[in-house]
């Protein structure tokens, strides 16, 4: 029997000469996929336990391999492990080291297994962990927003459409819109778990295996829900990668929209917020500057997260069944998207904790742009039974009048209003009050103060 030569590649008895240096560098993924080491070792341990339980390998060999794998885990954690591009990826780096530590018996580990099922098992385990971590960070975001909302139930601001003043709202209601966005993100991450809970281990290279393996055992031990159904699909499927990248893209898009919003609010033109020193930077030439770089970076990174999603989709679009090496880059896309997203959420959390809302300017801005016009029209409908279109036209005339006279709606006298709507008495004046307007929006999901308080309580219960 020919011996596996120490430190040679696994296929050195078939491919006799070494790869060119350029190709070795190009083909190796070790500096990316070494992040899977923990998952790789745990999955290998469960695999070897299963092989022993099924009497495919002996107890002695199993114990030796487990001992060797533990030693390797320790070496990697302690940064004493020498990763080598010669051994291509994390799987073969670990296998090679196992040979160095326990000798020929290391060769039993790859019985009834291929790197094709090994890599996706590791990867699904890793993404499950990443999913949890992102959800944890989003929970923090939601908590920060909730505590800010509680403080700003009675802070009045203009709600915008087209970035033009539209109708008065409570700042808390605005902030709670972000909570909805992040709650949907959380749900999307959780939904992705269903495919991440299907166990790929045991499908082999592509067709399954003739050994009497127990896939239910590895499923249970690795906390999957069930084994995957089709070996060919299993080794070629990267839908779970796309799912994560899409979900990360959506979440990043939400953070980016908030970032953009806050950048606008922080501008001198709006001046609705100011940011604490912790999250702004200065200029190298303009001494007065306090730039919201933190938010701009968040907005910028969203592009590269989308890029990862599109890269993965593009890799997949030309691949027949089943495994191809093109797939190796999937890790790069996920790790990059995960890192960027996690950092963006963390920085957004910092920003949210370090915002001062400029209540006075919000109120001043809300008083511009005739934002209680709809309230006036609604009053005509409710009190005088106008068709809404007629009320709308009458309100438009009132706004035109105000514009001509350079007055706010709230500055009109009842006599001026009567020139347009003779039937009205001074009870109508209350509709121009911003607080009244806000509190009148009692429909479910609307901005009334009562609604907001109920919503805050509901979210608080959900997040516990
Ligand atoms: N590093 C490889 C990857 O991530 C592992 C699978 C290799 N399989 C193969 N048939 N060459 O895709």
XYZ file of C-alpha atoms and ligand atoms in Angstrom:
476
model
C 0.000 0.000 0.000
C 1.426 3.367 -0.937
C 1.712 5.729 1.992
C 0.217 9.197 2.027
C 3.275 11.395 1.915
C 3.566 13.924 4.658
C 2.979 17.503 3.531
C 2.188 16.478 -0.055
C -1.156 17.279 -1.585
C -3.795 14.555 -1.297
C -3.681 13.933 -5.021
C 0.126 13.868 -5.346
C 0.076 10.213 -6.338
C -2.155 11.060 -9.307
C -0.994 14.530 -10.222
C 2.693 13.934 -9.974
C 4.054 17.442 -10.386
C 3.332 20.412 -8.187
C 0.995 23.151 -9.344
C 2.583 26.344 -10.600
C 3.021 28.964 -7.928
C 0.618 31.319 -9.628
C -2.070 28.685 -9.829
C -1.482 27.620 -6.223
C -2.092 31.169 -5.075
C -5.057 31.586 -7.377
C -6.699 28.306 -6.411
C -6.165 28.473 -2.696
C -8.967 29.724 -0.475
C -7.251 29.065 2.843
C -6.887 32.717 3.786
C -10.638 33.091 3.406
C -12.172 29.797 4.457
C -9.986 29.321 7.522
C -12.803 31.192 9.264
C -14.677 27.873 9.052
C -12.183 25.999 11.229
C -14.463 25.517 14.229
C -17.345 24.287 12.127
C -15.035 22.051 10.106
C -13.650 20.406 13.219
C -17.053 19.961 14.902
C -18.539 18.456 11.752
C -15.532 16.140 11.382
C -15.927 15.006 14.972
C -19.585 14.200 14.482
C -18.789 12.442 11.195
C -16.159 10.260 12.817
C -18.451 9.459 15.778
C -21.067 8.361 13.282
C -18.590 6.204 11.334
C -17.615 4.493 14.584
C -21.214 4.029 15.736
C -21.979 2.436 12.361
C -18.909 0.189 12.745
C -17.326 1.642 9.632
C -14.182 2.512 11.606
C -12.834 1.193 14.890
C -13.184 2.828 18.295
C -9.414 3.087 18.519
C -9.143 5.027 15.273
C -12.060 7.226 16.253
C -10.466 8.153 19.560
C -7.174 8.898 17.884
C -8.821 11.139 15.319
C -10.884 12.990 17.920
C -7.748 13.554 19.965
C -5.898 14.869 16.912
C -8.770 17.158 15.925
C -8.939 18.614 19.433
C -5.243 19.308 19.306
C -5.646 21.043 15.944
C -8.520 23.138 17.280
C -6.345 24.234 20.126
C -3.464 25.079 17.792
C -5.676 27.213 15.587
C -7.290 29.017 18.521
C -3.850 29.710 19.980
C -2.645 30.923 16.561
C -0.015 28.204 16.439
C -1.368 26.593 13.296
C 0.507 27.012 10.072
C -1.995 27.595 7.261
C -0.479 26.707 3.908
C -1.796 27.553 0.441
C -0.310 24.267 -0.753
C -3.203 22.531 0.992
C -5.719 24.685 -0.777
C -8.464 25.095 1.779
C -9.379 24.686 5.436
C -10.471 21.086 4.972
C -7.188 19.900 3.534
C -5.071 22.035 5.832
C -6.707 20.336 8.786
C -6.493 16.903 7.195
C -2.818 17.380 6.435
C -2.109 18.456 10.002
C -4.001 15.421 11.286
C -1.649 13.228 9.256
C 1.304 15.009 10.824
C -0.080 14.460 14.317
C -1.543 10.948 14.245
C -0.086 9.480 11.077
C -1.751 7.154 8.599
C -4.944 6.694 10.676
C -5.879 10.280 9.783
C -6.818 8.811 6.424
C -9.958 7.203 7.905
C -11.568 10.595 8.498
C -12.523 11.139 4.891
C -14.371 7.800 4.620
C -17.881 8.279 3.197
C -17.367 12.003 2.826
C -16.287 14.437 0.130
C -15.180 18.007 0.468
C -18.329 18.800 -1.476
C -20.631 17.873 1.400
C -18.032 18.844 3.993
C -17.762 22.440 2.851
C -21.481 23.155 2.768
C -21.982 21.527 6.136
C -19.357 23.841 7.617
C -20.742 26.772 5.732
C -24.345 26.250 6.789
C -23.222 25.923 10.405
C -21.278 29.170 10.065
C -24.132 31.074 8.459
C -26.487 29.900 11.189
C -24.145 31.492 13.702
C -23.864 34.646 11.599
C -27.643 34.846 11.337
C -27.947 34.768 15.114
C -25.303 37.420 15.539
C -26.992 39.801 13.099
C -30.351 39.265 14.789
C -28.755 40.047 18.150
C -27.349 43.296 16.773
C -30.686 44.230 15.249
C -32.329 43.657 18.617
C -29.948 46.211 20.065
C -30.849 48.651 17.289
C -34.541 48.186 17.976
C -34.048 48.721 21.705
C -32.125 51.944 21.117
C -34.820 53.241 18.779
C -37.549 52.320 21.247
C -35.908 54.189 24.062
C -35.451 57.208 21.825
C -39.098 56.977 20.703
C -40.287 56.979 24.304
C -38.545 60.292 24.801
C -40.036 61.837 21.685
C -43.715 60.943 21.690
C -44.610 64.641 21.912
C -41.853 65.931 19.641
C -43.525 67.379 16.590
C -42.037 67.295 13.143
C -43.262 67.494 9.577
C -43.736 64.161 7.888
C -42.395 64.345 4.344
C -43.360 63.026 0.983
C -41.033 63.972 -1.882
C -38.966 65.558 0.909
C -41.613 68.300 0.983
C -43.530 68.986 4.163
C -46.650 66.840 4.052
C -48.488 66.298 7.345
C -47.503 66.732 10.988
C -46.298 63.659 12.845
C -44.677 62.704 16.085
C -40.932 62.058 15.882
C -41.584 58.836 17.790
C -43.884 57.641 15.019
C -41.148 58.339 12.525
C -38.602 56.411 14.549
C -40.989 53.497 14.984
C -41.091 53.170 11.196
C -37.449 52.098 11.487
C -38.449 49.480 14.058
C -40.828 48.004 11.490
C -38.047 47.871 8.910
C -35.673 46.092 11.260
C -38.361 43.723 12.488
C -38.919 42.633 8.897
C -35.174 42.121 8.510
C -35.136 39.936 11.588
C -37.999 37.887 10.206
C -36.156 37.433 6.931
C -33.039 36.199 8.725
C -35.163 33.798 10.758
C -36.984 32.515 7.669
C -33.637 31.656 6.108
C -33.056 29.171 8.881
C -35.329 26.593 7.259
C -32.822 25.751 4.511
C -29.894 26.240 6.863
C -31.370 23.478 8.998
C -31.137 20.847 6.255
C -28.054 18.727 6.768
C -25.841 18.232 3.698
C -23.379 15.882 5.407
C -23.405 12.407 3.929
C -24.288 13.167 0.312
C -20.649 12.585 -0.648
C -19.256 13.966 -3.877
C -22.653 14.031 -5.593
C -24.353 10.651 -5.589
C -24.512 9.587 -1.953
C -22.436 6.770 -0.492
C -22.434 2.977 -0.369
C -21.331 2.934 3.285
C -24.037 2.305 5.843
C -23.926 5.838 7.239
C -26.521 7.376 9.569
C -27.461 10.823 8.337
C -30.098 11.215 11.019
C -27.413 10.857 13.667
C -25.212 13.602 12.200
C -28.342 15.706 11.690
C -29.196 15.478 15.353
C -25.658 15.960 16.615
C -25.051 19.044 14.464
C -28.479 20.458 15.396
C -29.901 20.289 11.908
C -33.578 19.432 11.462
C -33.410 16.888 8.676
C -31.002 15.521 6.079
C -31.167 17.037 2.577
C -33.185 14.967 0.087
C -31.160 14.874 -3.095
C -27.417 14.378 -3.164
C -26.913 16.090 -6.529
C -28.874 19.169 -5.587
C -27.173 19.281 -2.207
C -23.638 19.707 -3.521
C -24.629 22.251 -6.140
C -27.157 24.252 -4.116
C -26.084 27.667 -2.912
C -29.575 29.117 -2.524
C -28.910 29.494 1.183
C -25.960 31.725 0.310
C -28.082 33.894 -1.946
C -30.785 34.032 0.748
C -28.314 35.355 3.281
C -26.857 37.868 0.832
C -30.293 39.088 -0.208
C -31.377 39.423 3.402
C -28.153 41.227 4.243
C -28.710 43.510 1.249
C -32.223 44.378 2.390
C -31.062 45.086 5.904
C -28.168 47.143 4.641
C -30.512 49.057 2.348
C -32.649 49.935 5.370
C -29.656 51.146 7.327
C -28.497 53.113 4.326
C -31.868 54.830 3.975
C -31.739 55.867 7.605
C -28.167 57.034 7.141
C -29.204 59.160 4.177
C -32.107 60.577 6.156
C -29.890 61.529 9.056
C -27.280 63.056 6.748
C -30.009 65.309 5.373
C -31.298 66.158 8.840
C -27.777 66.947 9.950
C -27.208 69.411 7.093
C -27.305 73.148 7.797
C -30.311 73.373 5.485
C -32.409 71.144 7.749
C -30.600 71.303 11.062
C -32.957 68.832 12.728
C -30.283 66.853 14.549
C -26.791 67.225 15.825
C -24.338 64.396 16.240
C -22.040 63.811 19.160
C -18.252 63.973 18.689
C -18.151 60.182 18.909
C -19.510 59.779 15.387
C -18.339 62.803 13.399
C -15.048 63.797 11.827
C -13.430 67.093 10.981
C -11.874 68.436 7.813
C -8.171 68.780 7.095
C -8.670 72.308 5.806
C -12.005 73.682 7.088
C -11.707 74.110 10.835
C -15.434 74.547 11.402
C -16.448 71.148 10.035
C -18.236 68.285 11.792
C -18.938 65.763 9.083
C -21.270 62.754 9.455
C -18.700 60.320 7.994
C -20.053 57.444 10.053
C -23.360 57.666 8.202
C -21.760 58.213 4.822
C -19.628 55.113 5.263
C -22.687 53.059 6.173
C -24.447 54.315 3.055
C -21.386 53.541 0.934
C -20.892 50.001 2.231
C -24.385 49.036 1.139
C -23.111 49.065 -2.431
C -20.512 46.418 -1.724
C -23.052 44.243 0.096
C -25.284 44.373 -2.999
C -22.142 43.580 -4.990
C -21.698 40.336 -3.082
C -25.296 39.352 -3.811
C -24.834 40.006 -7.511
C -21.485 38.238 -7.608
C -23.037 35.095 -6.157
C -26.045 35.198 -8.469
C -23.695 35.627 -11.408
C -21.489 32.710 -10.358
C -24.553 30.488 -10.161
C -26.239 31.461 -13.377
C -23.934 29.449 -15.619
C -23.456 26.319 -13.545
C -24.950 22.998 -14.603
C -25.237 20.348 -11.890
C -23.401 19.664 -9.719
C -20.222 20.935 -8.010
C -17.784 23.292 -9.712
C -14.849 25.160 -8.256
C -16.526 28.452 -9.172
C -18.495 27.876 -5.983
C -15.434 28.258 -3.800
C -15.842 32.050 -3.839
C -19.184 31.823 -2.032
C -17.354 32.169 1.279
C -15.688 35.391 0.266
C -19.068 36.928 -0.594
C -20.709 35.868 2.635
C -17.852 36.796 4.950
C -17.514 40.175 3.324
C -21.249 40.907 3.412
C -21.482 39.711 7.001
C -18.558 41.806 8.205
C -19.791 44.921 6.459
C -23.343 44.471 7.664
C -22.390 43.723 11.242
C -20.071 46.715 11.392
C -22.674 48.943 9.771
C -25.312 47.923 12.303
C -22.893 48.476 15.158
C -21.929 51.919 13.912
C -25.577 52.787 13.255
C -26.295 51.798 16.850
C -23.563 54.164 17.990
C -25.006 56.959 15.872
C -28.521 56.376 17.165
C -27.254 56.626 20.725
C -25.437 59.840 19.924
C -28.089 61.922 18.187
C -29.558 65.034 19.660
C -32.904 65.842 18.075
C -33.360 69.555 17.613
C -36.986 69.789 18.783
C -37.226 73.531 18.249
C -36.175 73.356 14.619
C -38.466 70.417 14.017
C -41.371 72.484 15.311
C -40.327 75.520 13.229
C -40.058 73.387 10.111
C -43.426 71.782 10.836
C -45.015 75.206 10.879
C -43.964 75.760 7.259
C -45.579 74.359 4.153
C -49.265 74.472 5.195
C -49.045 70.961 6.594
C -52.475 71.068 8.227
C -54.213 71.591 4.882
C -55.534 68.029 4.828
C -56.951 68.578 8.324
C -58.911 71.579 7.084
C -60.284 69.617 4.131
C -61.207 66.730 6.459
C -63.012 69.198 8.737
C -65.198 70.382 5.836
C -66.021 66.767 5.018
C -66.819 65.817 8.601
C -68.693 68.922 9.729
C -70.308 70.095 6.496
C -70.597 66.806 4.733
C -68.656 68.031 1.694
C -67.461 65.513 -0.861
C -63.725 65.277 -0.255
C -62.859 66.691 -3.710
C -64.888 69.829 -3.053
C -63.239 70.235 0.343
C -59.823 69.748 -1.288
C -60.495 72.545 -3.783
C -61.714 74.908 -1.135
C -58.606 74.174 0.975
C -56.387 74.803 -2.039
C -57.966 78.259 -2.390
C -57.246 78.918 1.263
C -53.604 77.886 0.794
C -53.308 80.112 -2.280
C -54.697 82.985 -0.224
C -52.146 82.344 2.556
C -49.311 82.229 0.080
C -50.387 85.546 -1.438
C -50.666 87.159 1.986
C -47.499 85.455 3.253
C -49.369 83.923 6.184
C -49.434 80.538 7.844
C -52.775 78.700 8.010
C -52.674 79.087 11.779
C -52.351 82.853 11.397
C -55.620 83.243 9.498
C -58.536 84.968 11.212
C -61.978 83.438 11.042
C -63.068 86.341 8.834
C -60.376 85.588 6.283
C -61.426 81.938 6.271
C -65.054 82.919 5.864
C -64.217 84.718 2.634
C -63.672 81.271 1.183
C -65.971 79.191 3.417
C -68.724 81.513 4.776
C -70.430 78.749 6.769
C -67.506 78.211 9.129
C -67.182 79.505 12.686
C -64.077 79.769 14.846
C -64.261 76.132 15.922
C -62.440 75.364 12.719
C -59.287 77.115 13.925
C -58.315 74.124 16.047
C -57.556 72.070 12.936
C -54.475 74.200 12.295
C -52.950 73.155 15.585
C -50.163 70.652 14.932
C -50.718 68.632 18.099
C -54.444 68.338 17.375
C -53.675 67.189 13.883
C -51.278 64.514 15.123
C -53.612 63.293 17.826
C -56.520 63.071 15.397
C -54.764 60.316 13.421
C -56.202 57.572 15.568
C -56.675 55.010 12.778
C -54.674 51.849 13.469
C -51.056 52.502 12.556
C -51.509 56.271 12.581
C -49.454 58.870 14.444
C -51.844 59.721 17.328
C -50.067 59.864 20.686
C -52.214 57.044 22.059
C -51.368 54.794 19.137
C -47.674 55.476 19.543
C -47.714 54.578 23.233
C -49.523 51.331 22.488
C -47.060 50.486 19.718
C -44.049 51.157 21.914
C -45.476 48.778 24.527
C -46.162 46.153 21.905
C -42.607 46.315 20.512
C -41.140 46.284 24.002
C -42.986 43.083 24.802
C -41.895 41.488 21.540
C -38.230 42.314 21.967
C -37.870 40.974 25.523
N -12.701 24.684 -1.043
C -13.693 24.033 -1.837
C -14.915 24.945 -1.985
O -15.107 25.739 -1.158
C -14.123 22.748 -1.199
C -14.823 21.822 -2.116
C -13.858 21.269 -3.109
N -14.446 20.271 -3.938
C -13.940 19.872 -5.090
N -14.613 18.983 -5.746
N -12.814 20.340 -5.538
O -15.665 24.875 -2.907
